mmCIF file of C-alpha atoms in Angstrom:
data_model
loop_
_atom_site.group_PDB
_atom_site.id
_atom_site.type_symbol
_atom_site.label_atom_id
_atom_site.label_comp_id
_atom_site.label_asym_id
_atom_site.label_seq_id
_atom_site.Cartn_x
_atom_site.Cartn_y
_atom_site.Cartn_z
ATOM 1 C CA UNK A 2 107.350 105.145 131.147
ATOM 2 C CA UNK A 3 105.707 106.614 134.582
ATOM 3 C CA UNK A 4 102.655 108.245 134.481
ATOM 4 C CA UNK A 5 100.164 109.390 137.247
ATOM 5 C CA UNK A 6 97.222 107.656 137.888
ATOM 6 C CA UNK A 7 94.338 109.622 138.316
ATOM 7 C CA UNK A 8 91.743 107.372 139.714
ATOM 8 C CA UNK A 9 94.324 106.186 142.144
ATOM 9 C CA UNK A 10 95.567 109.539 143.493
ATOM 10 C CA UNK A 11 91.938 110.354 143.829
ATOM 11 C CA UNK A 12 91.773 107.079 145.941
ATOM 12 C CA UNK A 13 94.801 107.838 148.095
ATOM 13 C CA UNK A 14 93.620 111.475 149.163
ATOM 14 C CA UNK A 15 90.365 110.104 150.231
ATOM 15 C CA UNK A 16 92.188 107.580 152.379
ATOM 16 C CA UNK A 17 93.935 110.672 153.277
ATOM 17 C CA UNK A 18 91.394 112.347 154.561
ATOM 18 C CA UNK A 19 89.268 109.704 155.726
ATOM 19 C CA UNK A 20 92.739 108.904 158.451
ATOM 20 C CA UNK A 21 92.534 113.129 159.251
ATOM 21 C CA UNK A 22 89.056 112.763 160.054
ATOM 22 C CA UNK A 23 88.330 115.597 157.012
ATOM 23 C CA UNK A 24 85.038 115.992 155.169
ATOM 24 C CA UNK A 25 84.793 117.906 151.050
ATOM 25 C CA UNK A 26 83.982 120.928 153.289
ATOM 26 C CA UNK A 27 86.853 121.134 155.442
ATOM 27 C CA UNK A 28 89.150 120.773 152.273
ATOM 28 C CA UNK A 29 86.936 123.218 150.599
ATOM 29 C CA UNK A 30 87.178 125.838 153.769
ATOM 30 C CA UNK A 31 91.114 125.315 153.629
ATOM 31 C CA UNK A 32 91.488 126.039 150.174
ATOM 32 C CA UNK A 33 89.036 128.799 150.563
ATOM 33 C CA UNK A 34 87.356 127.540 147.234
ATOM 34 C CA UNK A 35 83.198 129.129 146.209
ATOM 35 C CA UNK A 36 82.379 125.506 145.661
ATOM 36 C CA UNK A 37 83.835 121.955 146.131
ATOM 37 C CA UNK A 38 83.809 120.929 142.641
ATOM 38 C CA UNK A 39 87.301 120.758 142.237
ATOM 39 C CA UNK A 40 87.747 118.795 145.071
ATOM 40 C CA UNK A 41 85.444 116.088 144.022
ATOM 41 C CA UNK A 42 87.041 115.647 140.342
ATOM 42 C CA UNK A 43 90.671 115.223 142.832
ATOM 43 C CA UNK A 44 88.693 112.565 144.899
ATOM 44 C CA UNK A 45 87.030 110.792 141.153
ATOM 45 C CA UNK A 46 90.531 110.582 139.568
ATOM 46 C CA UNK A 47 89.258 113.024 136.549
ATOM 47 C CA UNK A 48 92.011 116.002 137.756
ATOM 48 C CA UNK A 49 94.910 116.466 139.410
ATOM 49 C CA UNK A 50 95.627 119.383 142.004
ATOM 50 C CA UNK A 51 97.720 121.713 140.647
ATOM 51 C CA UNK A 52 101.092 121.602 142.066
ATOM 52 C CA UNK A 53 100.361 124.783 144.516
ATOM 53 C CA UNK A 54 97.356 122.917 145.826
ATOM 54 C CA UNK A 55 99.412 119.380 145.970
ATOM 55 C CA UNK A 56 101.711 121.491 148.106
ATOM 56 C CA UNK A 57 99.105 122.408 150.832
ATOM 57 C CA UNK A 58 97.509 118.784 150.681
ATOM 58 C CA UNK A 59 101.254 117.554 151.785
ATOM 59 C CA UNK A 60 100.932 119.554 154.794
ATOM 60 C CA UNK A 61 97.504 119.276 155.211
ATOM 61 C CA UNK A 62 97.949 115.293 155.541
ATOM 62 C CA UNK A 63 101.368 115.356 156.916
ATOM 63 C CA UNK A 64 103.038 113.753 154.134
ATOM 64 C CA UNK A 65 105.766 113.968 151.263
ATOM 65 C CA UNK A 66 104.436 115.146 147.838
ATOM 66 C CA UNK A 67 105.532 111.718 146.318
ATOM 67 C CA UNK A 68 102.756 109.851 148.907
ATOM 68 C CA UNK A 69 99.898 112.080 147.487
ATOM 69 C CA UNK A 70 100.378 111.388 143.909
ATOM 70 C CA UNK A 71 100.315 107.470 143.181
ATOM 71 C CA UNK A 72 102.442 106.840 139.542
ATOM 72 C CA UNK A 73 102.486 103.620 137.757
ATOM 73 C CA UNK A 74 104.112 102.597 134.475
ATOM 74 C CA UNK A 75 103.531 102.046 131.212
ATOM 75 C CA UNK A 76 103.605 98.767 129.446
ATOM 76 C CA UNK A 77 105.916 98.928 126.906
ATOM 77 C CA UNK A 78 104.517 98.677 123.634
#
């Protein structure tokens, strides 16, 4: 069963950004967000971005939805 991996999503946007050239802040100013806390539990693989947010991050980066979010499978039990 497919399931999205947190820690590695977290490690593909900071690729991400790290290829744009973007910083936490830059993100943070984009989003408009009070603090960058949000950002940083994206970038440590403890949340997701919501899909709205996902959405922005596609065009931020220049990329399909299904590049931001990394999925992997399940071993069958």
């Amino acid at each position: 069963m497919p399931y999205v991996n947190l820690e590695k999503t977290g490690l593909n946007l900071k690729s991400l950004m790290k290829s744009k050239n973007l910083t936490v802040k830059d993100l943070q100013k984009i989003f408009g967000f009070a603090n960058p806390q949000a950002i940083y539990n994206w970038l440590s693989g403890k949340t997701l971005p919501t899909v709205d947010n996902l959405l922005v991050l596609s065009f931020v980066f220049d990329t399909t939805l299904d590049d931001l979010v990394v999925t992997d499978m399940l071993a069958a039990a």
